[in-house]
Amino acid sequence: MLFQMSYLNMDKDEDILSHKYATTILLYLLDNGSSKKTDLQQVSTMHTIDKLLPLLENSGLISIEEQRLGRRIYAIQLTDKGKRIAEGLKKAEQAVYSQEDLHALPPNYTDQFKNLSAVTHLNVLDDRIAIRDLNYGGAGHDRIVFVYLKLNGNNIIRLWCEVDKVFDCVHTKYAWSLPDVQAMTQIQYAKGNINRVQK
């Protein structure tokens, strides 16, 4: 199931963080400190690393220092800005998996979600996710259910189902289970645009 995402205020940092493995590299450097370029092959291919390192450096998230000890070696470490963002990403990652903030799937989620599928892209400009509810009510008819992203005055994000008129239903639980919704939440949390998520 593929979602495309766009962000209301996409800046340079969010743009670089949307690259596959960019956040993985930042988290690796946070956990391991200054590392050689070859060390990063534990998290990605050298081709991807060669592509991402200049982007991360230009965004001010990492510094790359060339060291000559017989052969050329590159020492890569987080800048203060990179460390703040990596710590935010780690905190967001932990929040996603913590008991307090986890949007846990119900034990019988496969039964509950079997007739649901995402039919459009998540677009923060219109703040909604369209979900197809297949064979609704067993009558052989499908319906489209819109789930809206709601941000309250305390920067707490919630999902609202327009059909059930609640924040907690099978449609909102399904939306929280989508990888791109989780990824969007982590990025926005790391950037400080939201304080936390809430069912």
Backbone as ProteinMPNN parsed JSONL, in Angstrom:
{"seq_chain_A": "MLFQMSYLNMDKDEDILSHKYATTILLYLLDNGSSKKTDLQQVSTMHTIDKLLPLLENSGLISIEEQRLGRRIYAIQLTDKGKRIAEGLKKAEQAVYSQEDLHALPPNYTDQFKNLSAVTHLNVLDDRIAIRDLNYGGAGHDRIVFVYLKLNGNNIIRLWCEVDKVFDCVHTKYAWSLPDVQAMTQIQYAKGNINRVQK", "coords_chain_A": {"N_chain_A": [[0.846, -1.154, 0.0], [0.796, 2.037, -1.033], [1.554, 5.305, -0.1], [1.633, 8.744, -0.797], [3.233, 11.605, 0.422], [2.872, 14.976, 1.453], [4.071, 17.967, 2.894], [2.983, 20.716, 4.841], [4.701, 22.859, 5.58], [7.297, 22.322, 4.336], [10.622, 22.28, 4.878], [14.199, 22.676, 4.386], [15.455, 20.838, 6.137], [13.403, 18.957, 6.68], [13.09, 18.029, 4.118], [15.539, 16.728, 3.554], [15.393, 14.78, 5.526], [13.409, 13.202, 4.549], [14.575, 11.557, 2.727], [15.377, 8.219, 1.997], [17.067, 6.35, 4.411], [18.388, 8.577, 5.49], [17.586, 9.411, 8.066], [18.284, 7.098, 9.374], [21.072, 7.112, 9.204], [21.646, 9.407, 10.737], [20.7, 8.557, 13.257], [22.405, 6.395, 13.671], [24.882, 7.714, 13.916], [24.333, 9.193, 16.199], [24.149, 7.172, 18.118], [26.68, 5.975, 17.921], [28.663, 7.891, 17.807], [31.459, 9.805, 16.465], [32.262, 8.544, 13.315], [33.742, 6.409, 10.823], [33.415, 6.67, 7.284], [33.131, 4.177, 6.097], [32.093, 2.732, 8.211], [29.428, 3.344, 8.179], [28.33, 1.656, 6.377], [27.056, -0.33, 7.649], [24.462, 0.397, 7.866], [23.556, 1.175, 5.364], [24.051, 1.156, 1.746], [27.187, 1.884, 0.086], [26.883, 3.505, -2.139], [24.449, 4.867, -1.614], [25.201, 6.146, 0.751], [27.272, 7.824, -0.184], [25.708, 9.532, -1.693], [23.985, 10.689, 0.204], [25.564, 11.86, 2.279], [26.773, 14.413, 1.434], [24.391, 15.916, 1.219], [23.384, 15.847, 3.839], [25.476, 17.17, 5.091], [25.393, 19.7, 3.827], [22.983, 20.552, 4.832], [23.676, 21.128, 7.347], [23.689, 19.186, 9.304], [25.58, 17.232, 9.744], [29.168, 16.946, 10.126], [32.007, 16.578, 8.079], [35.172, 15.364, 8.182], [38.269, 15.215, 6.678], [40.784, 12.876, 7.073], [44.161, 12.077, 6.883], [45.797, 9.233, 6.988], [47.971, 7.62, 5.822], [46.125, 6.514, 3.904], [43.193, 8.093, 2.54], [40.791, 8.982, 4.888], [37.532, 9.463, 6.07], [36.093, 11.169, 8.676], [33.054, 11.241, 10.243], [30.651, 13.144, 11.885], [27.943, 14.187, 14.046], [26.636, 17.478, 13.921], [25.858, 20.139, 16.273], [23.257, 20.89, 15.678], [22.469, 18.663, 14.148], [22.638, 16.72, 16.11], [20.597, 17.521, 17.869], [18.352, 17.128, 16.216], [18.6, 14.379, 15.661], [18.327, 13.357, 18.251], [15.701, 14.123, 18.707], [14.442, 12.557, 16.744], [15.04, 10.025, 17.755], [13.697, 10.13, 20.172], [11.098, 10.391, 19.21], [10.87, 7.96, 17.877], [11.058, 6.218, 20.053], [8.77, 7.032, 21.395], [6.805, 6.161, 19.671], [6.944, 3.442, 20.061], [6.559, 3.198, 22.767], [4.567, 2.356, 25.64], [2.92, 4.387, 26.478], [2.468, 6.182, 24.328], [1.969, 4.574, 22.184], [0.108, 3.567, 19.426], [-1.556, 1.103, 19.652], [-2.237, -1.875, 17.894], [-5.361, -3.47, 17.761], [-6.007, -6.707, 19.277], [-7.375, -8.365, 17.467], [-6.846, -7.25, 14.984], [-6.451, -7.994, 12.285], [-8.867, -9.074, 11.478], [-10.519, -6.855, 11.906], [-9.426, -4.95, 10.164], [-9.543, -6.082, 7.65], [-11.3, -5.356, 5.599], [-10.544, -2.838, 4.881], [-8.793, -0.308, 3.09], [-6.25, 1.959, 2.04], [-6.946, 4.622, -0.106], [-6.056, 6.915, -1.235], [-3.694, 9.623, -1.089], [-1.864, 10.803, 1.765], [-2.236, 14.065, 2.661], [-1.156, 16.913, 3.944], [-2.003, 19.406, 3.348], [-4.74, 19.25, 2.867], [-5.346, 17.781, 5.023], [-6.267, 15.055, 5.358], [-7.049, 11.534, 5.18], [-8.039, 9.146, 2.937], [-10.014, 6.322, 3.163], [-10.942, 3.209, 1.943], [-13.784, 1.446, 2.642], [-14.544, -1.681, 2.334], [-17.255, -3.639, 1.1], [-19.193, -2.649, 2.892], [-21.093, -3.067, 5.78], [-21.813, -5.566, 4.927], [-23.377, -5.543, 2.679], [-22.417, -5.553, 0.15], [-21.592, -3.162, -0.889], [-19.232, -0.531, -1.305], [-17.65, 2.089, 0.596], [-16.296, 5.363, 0.972], [-14.299, 6.541, 3.518], [-13.374, 9.346, 5.294], [-10.608, 10.266, 7.184], [-9.48, 12.653, 9.34], [-6.641, 14.7, 10.086], [-6.083, 16.204, 13.119], [-4.969, 18.97, 14.908], [-4.507, 20.151, 18.054], [-4.627, 23.061, 20.288], [-2.48, 22.635, 21.949], [-0.6, 21.459, 20.403], [-1.017, 18.726, 19.975], [-1.5, 15.868, 18.149], [-4.241, 14.296, 16.601], [-6.447, 11.82, 15.197], [-9.44, 12.108, 13.41], [-12.504, 10.615, 12.715], [-14.744, 11.07, 10.132], [-17.066, 9.686, 9.613], [-17.766, 8.04, 11.845], [-17.625, 9.975, 13.736], [-15.77, 10.258, 15.835], [-12.653, 10.057, 17.721], [-11.533, 7.629, 18.15], [-11.814, 4.81, 16.553], [-12.373, 1.993, 14.348], [-11.5, 2.933, 11.889], [-9.765, 5.125, 12.434], [-7.854, 3.756, 13.911], [-6.897, 2.029, 11.964], [-5.785, 3.941, 10.215], [-3.715, 4.96, 11.867], [-2.103, 2.732, 11.811], [-0.812, 2.748, 9.393], [2.269, 2.845, 7.7], [3.275, 5.271, 6.573], [1.853, 7.245, 7.887], [2.809, 6.901, 10.462], [5.502, 7.537, 9.941], [5.291, 10.231, 9.091], [4.359, 11.338, 11.472], [6.549, 10.89, 13.181], [8.553, 12.478, 11.972], [7.414, 15.057, 12.116], [7.196, 15.265, 14.872], [9.883, 15.144, 15.649], [10.76, 17.519, 14.542], [9.557, 19.292, 16.173], [7.071, 20.264, 15.598], [4.807, 19.028, 16.504], [3.687, 18.03, 19.741], [2.931, 15.575, 20.838], [1.265, 12.484, 20.055], [-2.133, 11.461, 20.144], [-4.738, 9.225, 20.891]], "CA_chain_A": [[0.0, 0.0, 0.0], [1.687, 3.185, -1.15], [1.038, 6.634, 0.209], [2.55, 9.837, -1.055], [3.016, 12.58, 1.475], [3.395, 16.324, 1.279], [4.04, 18.662, 4.167], [2.565, 22.103, 4.714], [5.859, 23.747, 5.654], [8.469, 21.487, 4.081], [11.846, 23.055, 4.774], [15.355, 21.899, 3.941], [15.692, 19.717, 7.042], [12.389, 17.94, 6.45], [13.34, 17.471, 2.803], [16.629, 15.757, 3.661], [14.95, 13.672, 6.374], [12.508, 12.333, 3.796], [15.378, 10.614, 1.948], [15.539, 6.916, 2.636], [18.308, 6.125, 5.161], [18.959, 9.787, 6.101], [17.362, 9.338, 9.514], [19.048, 5.945, 9.871], [22.46, 7.564, 9.359], [21.694, 10.308, 11.892], [20.543, 7.756, 14.476], [23.637, 5.619, 13.83], [25.905, 8.628, 14.431], [23.962, 9.533, 17.575], [24.463, 6.015, 18.971], [28.068, 5.528, 17.815], [29.611, 8.999, 17.797], [32.233, 10.002, 15.244], [32.409, 7.264, 12.619], [34.311, 6.433, 9.48], [32.427, 6.49, 6.228], [32.913, 2.74, 5.892], [31.252, 2.225, 9.305], [28.024, 3.578, 7.847], [27.842, 0.565, 5.535], [26.207, -1.188, 8.476], [23.071, 0.833, 7.745], [23.172, 1.431, 3.976], [25.082, 0.876, 0.747], [28.126, 2.988, -0.114], [26.289, 4.402, -3.137], [23.483, 5.715, -0.909], [25.972, 6.965, 1.695], [27.928, 8.871, -0.977], [24.684, 10.472, -2.129], [23.356, 11.374, 1.337], [26.478, 12.626, 3.133], [26.833, 15.839, 1.071], [23.108, 16.553, 1.529], [23.337, 16.02, 5.294], [26.461, 18.198, 5.437], [24.868, 20.991, 3.362], [21.877, 20.921, 5.723], [24.24, 21.466, 8.651], [23.378, 18.126, 10.262], [26.811, 16.484, 10.021], [30.425, 17.51, 9.625], [32.877, 15.55, 7.507], [36.568, 15.785, 8.288], [39.182, 14.302, 5.989], [41.995, 12.563, 7.824], [45.091, 11.291, 6.067], [46.671, 8.314, 7.72], [48.354, 6.704, 4.753], [45.073, 6.668, 2.893], [42.184, 9.081, 2.909], [39.717, 8.494, 5.752], [36.588, 10.522, 6.399], [35.437, 11.059, 9.982], [31.745, 11.882, 10.152], [29.992, 13.274, 13.183], [26.798, 15.084, 14.086], [26.787, 18.843, 14.425], [24.9, 20.377, 17.363], [21.926, 20.851, 15.061], [22.211, 17.268, 13.805], [22.415, 15.975, 17.357], [19.247, 17.861, 18.349], [17.364, 16.471, 15.358], [18.711, 12.93, 15.883], [17.721, 13.074, 19.562], [14.255, 14.23, 18.5], [14.023, 11.363, 16.012], [15.114, 8.882, 18.67], [12.594, 10.296, 21.126], [9.867, 10.08, 18.476], [10.875, 6.514, 17.65], [10.739, 5.592, 21.337], [7.375, 7.337, 21.711], [5.957, 5.306, 18.849], [6.947, 2.093, 20.61], [6.309, 3.181, 24.21], [3.198, 2.013, 25.999], [2.132, 5.608, 26.651], [2.089, 6.824, 23.077], [1.79, 3.588, 21.122], [-1.229, 3.327, 18.897], [-1.497, -0.352, 19.57], [-3.236, -2.529, 17.078], [-6.172, -4.363, 18.576], [-5.602, -8.11, 19.103], [-8.017, -8.948, 16.285], [-6.775, -6.212, 13.953], [-6.57, -8.523, 10.924], [-10.301, -9.168, 11.191], [-11.094, -5.51, 11.856], [-8.881, -4.17, 9.058], [-9.518, -6.838, 6.394], [-12.095, -4.697, 4.566], [-10.112, -1.45, 4.752], [-7.572, -0.039, 2.331], [-6.028, 3.379, 1.758], [-7.232, 4.827, -1.521], [-5.485, 8.17, -1.709], [-2.467, 9.973, -0.384], [-1.941, 11.703, 2.912], [-1.878, 15.4, 2.206], [-1.364, 17.807, 5.075], [-2.695, 20.596, 2.875], [-6.168, 19.072, 3.124], [-5.427, 17.131, 6.327], [-7.142, 13.893, 5.415], [-6.682, 10.242, 4.623], [-9.237, 8.469, 2.439], [-9.961, 4.878, 3.385], [-12.053, 2.484, 1.323], [-14.402, 0.446, 3.513], [-15.078, -2.637, 1.368], [-18.421, -4.442, 1.473], [-19.671, -2.032, 4.131], [-22.327, -3.631, 6.324], [-22.108, -6.853, 4.3], [-24.363, -5.36, 1.616], [-21.76, -5.569, -1.153], [-21.278, -1.797, -1.31], [-18.058, 0.098, -0.703], [-17.795, 3.504, 0.914], [-15.06, 6.071, 1.275], [-14.321, 7.158, 4.841], [-12.284, 10.298, 5.461], [-10.047, 10.448, 8.517], [-8.816, 13.954, 9.321], [-5.617, 15.008, 11.081], [-6.471, 17.362, 13.929], [-3.915, 19.453, 15.797], [-5.145, 21.07, 18.996], [-3.827, 24.21, 20.707], [-1.27, 22.164, 22.633], [0.18, 20.73, 19.394], [-1.228, 17.283, 20.093], [-2.15, 15.427, 16.92], [-5.207, 13.209, 16.729], [-7.151, 11.506, 13.964], [-10.888, 12.205, 13.583], [-13.263, 9.912, 11.676], [-15.938, 11.846, 9.808], [-18.235, 8.809, 9.592], [-18.126, 7.65, 13.211], [-17.601, 11.2, 14.551], [-14.978, 9.994, 17.042], [-11.212, 9.964, 17.539], [-11.095, 6.251, 18.363], [-12.677, 3.82, 15.9], [-11.585, 1.093, 13.511], [-10.9, 3.697, 10.788], [-8.606, 5.867, 12.941], [-6.829, 2.765, 14.267], [-6.291, 1.598, 10.702], [-4.938, 5.039, 9.727], [-2.499, 4.989, 12.684], [-1.261, 1.572, 11.496], [-0.145, 2.947, 8.105], [3.661, 3.259, 7.899], [3.529, 6.668, 6.22], [1.3, 8.084, 8.954], [3.799, 6.807, 11.537], [6.701, 8.279, 9.521], [4.961, 11.653, 9.145], [4.28, 11.712, 12.883], [7.912, 10.926, 13.721], [9.27, 13.636, 11.43], [6.835, 16.278, 12.681], [7.544, 15.269, 16.302], [11.31, 15.48, 15.733], [10.905, 18.928, 14.181], [8.92, 20.112, 17.192], [5.788, 20.783, 15.126], [3.782, 18.441, 17.364], [4.218, 17.607, 21.036], [2.724, 14.135, 20.946], [0.071, 11.987, 19.392], [-3.113, 10.997, 21.111], [-5.898, 8.564, 20.287]], "C_chain_A": [[0.9, 1.227, 0.0], [0.932, 4.464, -0.866], [2.061, 7.622, -0.299], [2.224, 10.902, -0.039], [3.533, 13.937, 1.041], [3.194, 17.047, 2.593], [3.75, 20.133, 3.935], [3.751, 23.047, 4.678], [7.135, 22.942, 5.481], [9.681, 22.392, 3.953], [12.986, 22.115, 4.43], [15.595, 20.679, 4.824], [14.688, 18.601, 6.814], [12.625, 17.254, 5.116], [14.442, 16.42, 2.876], [16.196, 14.563, 4.499], [13.994, 12.739, 5.65], [13.265, 11.351, 2.908], [15.525, 9.308, 2.714], [16.95, 6.813, 3.214], [18.919, 7.387, 5.773], [18.783, 9.739, 7.614], [18.138, 8.178, 10.125], [20.501, 6.328, 10.114], [22.585, 8.479, 10.576], [21.595, 9.53, 13.203], [21.78, 6.902, 14.736], [24.731, 6.493, 14.44], [25.601, 9.049, 15.871], [24.378, 8.408, 18.529], [25.954, 5.697, 19.021], [29.101, 6.649, 17.834], [30.317, 9.119, 16.457], [32.543, 8.655, 14.608], [33.091, 7.471, 11.283], [33.188, 6.188, 8.48], [32.112, 5.012, 6.026], [32.065, 2.125, 7.009], [29.769, 2.328, 8.963], [27.449, 2.501, 6.935], [27.033, -0.447, 6.339], [24.735, -0.828, 8.317], [22.623, 1.087, 6.307], [24.322, 1.072, 3.039], [25.984, 2.096, 0.578], [27.585, 3.985, -1.137], [25.318, 5.382, -2.467], [24.193, 6.653, 0.055], [26.641, 8.122, 0.959], [26.932, 9.934, -1.445], [24.156, 11.314, -0.959], [24.299, 12.258, 2.144], [26.597, 14.093, 2.728], [25.531, 16.585, 1.39], [22.975, 16.822, 3.027], [24.302, 17.116, 5.745], [25.957, 19.586, 5.034], [23.704, 21.48, 4.217], [22.366, 21.271, 7.118], [23.983, 20.421, 9.721], [24.595, 17.291, 10.642], [28.012, 17.313, 9.592], [31.276, 16.341, 9.149], [34.296, 16.096, 7.524], [37.445, 14.738, 7.61], [40.438, 14.124, 6.835], [42.885, 11.703, 6.938], [46.008, 10.509, 6.979], [47.104, 7.236, 6.736], [47.362, 6.801, 3.609], [44.021, 7.623, 3.433], [41.067, 8.419, 3.72], [38.833, 9.681, 6.098], [35.948, 10.223, 7.746], [34.153, 11.882, 9.923], [31.136, 11.958, 11.54], [28.838, 14.255, 13.081], [27.229, 16.479, 14.525], [25.814, 18.995, 15.603], [23.466, 20.296, 16.844], [21.539, 19.413, 14.729], [21.917, 16.424, 15.03], [21.02, 16.251, 17.904], [18.179, 17.129, 17.541], [17.402, 14.961, 15.569], [18.102, 12.537, 17.226], [16.2, 13.16, 19.479], [13.7, 13.025, 17.77], [14.005, 10.142, 16.919], [13.966, 8.931, 19.677], [11.263, 9.949, 20.457], [9.747, 8.585, 18.232], [10.501, 5.776, 18.934], [9.285, 5.838, 21.71], [6.432, 6.445, 20.925], [5.851, 3.917, 19.457], [6.69, 2.039, 22.109], [4.852, 2.85, 24.471], [2.323, 3.257, 26.077], [1.614, 6.142, 25.33], [1.811, 5.852, 21.941], [0.332, 3.504, 20.706], [-1.299, 1.839, 18.602], [-2.602, -0.872, 18.667], [-4.059, -3.435, 17.974], [-5.783, -5.812, 18.313], [-6.184, -8.744, 17.846], [-7.97, -7.984, 15.098], [-6.906, -6.76, 12.54], [-8.033, -8.678, 10.531], [-10.914, -7.783, 11.026], [-10.667, -4.745, 10.61], [-9.026, -4.851, 7.697], [-10.305, -6.167, 5.272], [-11.7, -3.238, 4.342], [-8.866, -1.351, 3.889], [-7.478, 1.459, 2.084], [-6.209, 3.592, 0.266], [-6.647, 6.114, -2.071], [-4.255, 8.479, -0.886], [-2.762, 10.866, 0.813], [-1.436, 13.061, 2.458], [-2.192, 16.377, 3.325], [-2.038, 19.104, 4.629], [-4.199, 20.46, 3.061], [-6.415, 18.196, 4.346], [-6.311, 15.895, 6.362], [-6.525, 12.665, 4.766], [-7.983, 9.604, 4.168], [-9.04, 6.965, 2.571], [-11.185, 4.251, 2.725], [-12.511, 1.4, 2.292], [-15.147, -0.512, 2.588], [-16.261, -3.4, 1.945], [-19.008, -3.959, 2.799], [-21.011, -2.629, 4.547], [-22.72, -4.952, 5.693], [-23.084, -6.764, 3.146], [-23.737, -5.338, 0.225], [-21.407, -4.195, -1.685], [-20.032, -1.306, -0.585], [-18.405, 1.539, -0.341], [-16.413, 4.081, 1.18], [-15.248, 6.778, 2.615], [-13.127, 8.108, 4.915], [-11.905, 10.401, 6.933], [-9.201, 11.716, 8.453], [-7.765, 14.063, 10.411], [-6.036, 16.275, 11.803], [-5.329, 17.704, 14.87], [-4.549, 20.457, 16.747], [-4.184, 22.18, 19.408], [-2.553, 23.848, 21.435], [-0.35, 21.377, 21.701], [0.145, 19.222, 19.611], [-2.024, 16.849, 18.876], [-3.062, 14.242, 17.217], [-5.823, 12.971, 15.359], [-8.647, 11.45, 14.258], [-11.587, 11.52, 12.413], [-14.551, 10.673, 11.402], [-17.201, 10.991, 9.803], [-18.702, 8.485, 11.007], [-18.161, 8.833, 14.171], [-16.877, 11.001, 15.883], [-13.495, 9.988, 16.682], [-10.724, 8.522, 17.605], [-12.11, 5.283, 17.767], [-11.786, 2.959, 15.011], [-10.879, 1.867, 12.393], [-9.68, 4.492, 11.257], [-7.489, 4.906, 13.343], [-6.121, 2.254, 13.018], [-5.345, 2.68, 10.172], [-3.642, 5.12, 10.525], [-1.57, 3.838, 12.331], [-0.476, 1.744, 10.203], [1.272, 3.476, 8.319], [3.919, 4.73, 7.594], [2.932, 7.632, 7.237], [2.261, 8.079, 10.135], [5.042, 7.634, 11.195], [6.457, 9.784, 9.587], [4.939, 12.139, 10.588], [5.671, 11.839, 13.487], [8.66, 12.164, 13.246], [8.737, 14.927, 12.046], [7.141, 16.398, 14.172], [9.001, 15.691, 16.482], [11.55, 16.956, 15.433], [10.287, 19.856, 15.215], [7.591, 20.705, 16.758], [4.614, 20.206, 15.906], [4.443, 18.003, 18.659], [4.067, 16.113, 21.246], [1.493, 13.766, 20.151], [-0.863, 11.465, 20.465], [-4.262, 10.351, 20.366], [-7.124, 9.41, 20.496]], "O_chain_A": [[1.678, 1.43, 0.932], [-0.186, 4.669, -1.338], [3.259, 7.349, -0.234], [1.063, 11.084, 0.325], [4.535, 14.024, 0.331], [2.245, 16.764, 3.324], [4.211, 20.723, 2.958], [3.804, 23.942, 3.835], [7.965, 22.89, 6.389], [9.761, 23.189, 3.018], [12.782, 20.921, 4.21], [15.905, 19.601, 4.317], [15.062, 17.429, 6.758], [12.396, 16.052, 4.98], [14.295, 15.334, 2.316], [16.597, 13.436, 4.208], [13.787, 11.606, 6.084], [12.669, 10.409, 2.386], [15.766, 9.3, 3.921], [17.92, 7.164, 2.543], [19.893, 7.277, 6.517], [19.728, 10.0, 8.359], [18.596, 8.265, 11.264], [21.096, 5.92, 11.111], [23.523, 8.342, 11.361], [22.325, 9.815, 14.152], [22.164, 6.702, 15.889], [25.425, 6.072, 15.366], [26.518, 9.239, 16.668], [24.897, 8.667, 19.615], [26.449, 5.208, 20.036], [30.301, 6.376, 17.875], [29.844, 8.607, 15.443], [33.025, 7.738, 15.273], [33.033, 8.548, 10.69], [32.162, 5.585, 8.794], [30.958, 4.641, 5.81], [31.394, 1.116, 6.791], [28.96, 1.509, 9.398], [26.236, 2.43, 6.735], [26.394, -1.327, 5.763], [23.859, -1.646, 8.597], [21.424, 1.204, 6.054], [25.419, 0.731, 3.48], [25.582, 3.216, 0.895], [27.811, 5.187, -1.005], [25.366, 6.584, -2.727], [23.829, 7.824, 0.166], [26.588, 9.265, 1.414], [27.287, 11.105, -1.575], [23.91, 12.51, -1.114], [23.882, 13.302, 2.645], [26.53, 14.959, 3.6], [25.565, 17.751, 1.785], [22.514, 17.888, 3.436], [24.0, 17.891, 6.652], [26.079, 20.539, 5.803], [23.465, 22.684, 4.315], [21.577, 21.665, 7.977], [24.05, 20.722, 10.913], [24.643, 16.711, 11.726], [27.893, 18.251, 8.805], [31.266, 15.261, 9.74], [34.581, 17.15, 6.956], [37.378, 13.548, 7.918], [41.067, 15.095, 7.255], [42.432, 10.735, 6.326], [46.878, 11.064, 7.649], [46.659, 6.09, 6.81], [47.727, 7.133, 2.481], [43.975, 7.916, 4.628], [40.477, 7.427, 3.292], [39.326, 10.772, 6.384], [35.342, 9.169, 7.941], [34.173, 13.068, 9.593], [31.105, 10.973, 12.277], [28.764, 15.053, 12.146], [28.086, 16.631, 15.396], [25.04, 18.083, 15.893], [22.586, 19.715, 17.48], [20.413, 18.992, 14.996], [21.067, 15.535, 15.003], [20.334, 15.332, 18.353], [17.227, 16.583, 18.098], [16.351, 14.324, 15.649], [17.437, 11.506, 17.331], [15.493, 12.368, 20.103], [12.63, 12.52, 18.111], [13.084, 9.328, 16.867], [13.349, 7.913, 19.989], [10.408, 9.297, 21.058], [8.667, 8.008, 18.361], [9.722, 4.823, 18.904], [8.631, 4.961, 22.275], [5.393, 6.021, 21.432], [4.799, 3.281, 19.382], [6.608, 0.949, 22.676], [4.001, 3.049, 23.605], [1.129, 3.201, 25.782], [0.446, 6.516, 25.225], [1.451, 6.275, 20.843], [-0.561, 3.385, 21.545], [-1.126, 1.391, 17.468], [-3.731, -0.383, 18.675], [-3.512, -4.1, 18.855], [-5.278, -6.123, 17.234], [-5.533, -9.585, 17.226], [-8.913, -7.901, 14.311], [-7.423, -6.064, 11.666], [-8.398, -8.439, 9.379], [-11.724, -7.556, 10.127], [-11.452, -3.976, 10.056], [-8.666, -4.257, 6.68], [-10.003, -6.39, 4.1], [-12.428, -2.487, 3.692], [-7.987, -2.212, 3.951], [-8.492, 2.142, 1.937], [-5.682, 2.825, -0.54], [-6.743, 6.368, -3.271], [-3.829, 7.663, -0.069], [-3.765, 11.579, 0.858], [-0.33, 13.178, 1.931], [-3.358, 16.639, 3.62], [-2.59, 19.826, 5.46], [-4.872, 21.441, 3.378], [-7.564, 17.898, 4.672], [-7.048, 15.709, 7.33], [-5.621, 12.748, 3.934], [-8.937, 9.53, 4.943], [-8.025, 6.415, 2.143], [-12.313, 4.701, 2.922], [-11.726, 0.547, 2.706], [-16.241, -0.205, 2.115], [-16.27, -3.761, 3.122], [-19.283, -4.75, 3.701], [-21.947, -2.686, 3.751], [-23.84, -5.422, 5.895], [-23.575, -7.788, 2.673], [-24.434, -5.13, -0.768], [-20.964, -4.074, -2.827], [-19.807, -1.619, 0.584], [-19.33, 2.128, -0.898], [-15.486, 3.368, 1.563], [-16.216, 7.51, 2.822], [-11.997, 7.712, 4.629], [-12.754, 10.593, 7.803], [-8.311, 11.834, 7.61], [-7.964, 13.58, 11.526], [-6.311, 17.298, 11.175], [-4.789, 16.831, 15.548], [-5.066, 21.487, 16.316], [-3.051, 22.231, 18.929], [-1.639, 24.666, 21.531], [0.575, 20.706, 22.16], [1.153, 18.535, 19.45], [-3.093, 17.392, 18.599], [-2.716, 13.327, 17.964], [-5.731, 13.819, 14.471], [-9.075, 10.825, 15.228], [-11.295, 11.813, 11.253], [-15.354, 10.9, 12.307], [-18.299, 11.52, 9.972], [-19.88, 8.634, 11.333], [-18.665, 8.716, 15.288], [-17.308, 11.504, 16.92], [-13.123, 9.924, 15.51], [-9.615, 8.224, 17.161], [-13.13, 4.974, 18.384], [-10.577, 3.181, 14.937], [-9.776, 1.496, 11.991], [-8.667, 4.533, 10.558], [-6.311, 5.204, 13.142], [-4.904, 2.069, 13.011], [-4.236, 2.376, 9.732], [-2.576, 5.325, 9.945], [-0.36, 3.949, 12.531], [0.438, 0.964, 9.936], [1.46, 4.453, 9.043], [4.705, 5.373, 8.29], [3.458, 8.729, 7.427], [2.506, 9.121, 10.743], [5.574, 8.345, 12.048], [7.303, 10.532, 10.076], [5.439, 13.222, 10.892], [5.945, 12.787, 14.223], [9.328, 12.827, 14.039], [9.514, 15.791, 12.452], [7.325, 17.503, 14.681], [9.316, 16.496, 17.358], [12.447, 17.571, 16.009], [10.469, 21.071, 15.146], [7.032, 21.552, 17.456], [3.547, 20.817, 15.968], [5.621, 17.647, 18.674], [4.968, 15.459, 21.771], [0.775, 14.627, 19.643], [-0.435, 11.077, 21.552], [-4.711, 10.858, 19.337], [-8.214, 9.035, 20.064]]}, "name": "protein", "num_of_chains": 1, "seq": "MLFQMSYLNMDKDEDILSHKYATTILLYLLDNGSSKKTDLQQVSTMHTIDKLLPLLENSGLISIEEQRLGRRIYAIQLTDKGKRIAEGLKKAEQAVYSQEDLHALPPNYTDQFKNLSAVTHLNVLDDRIAIRDLNYGGAGHDRIVFVYLKLNGNNIIRLWCEVDKVFDCVHTKYAWSLPDVQAMTQIQYAKGNINRVQK"}
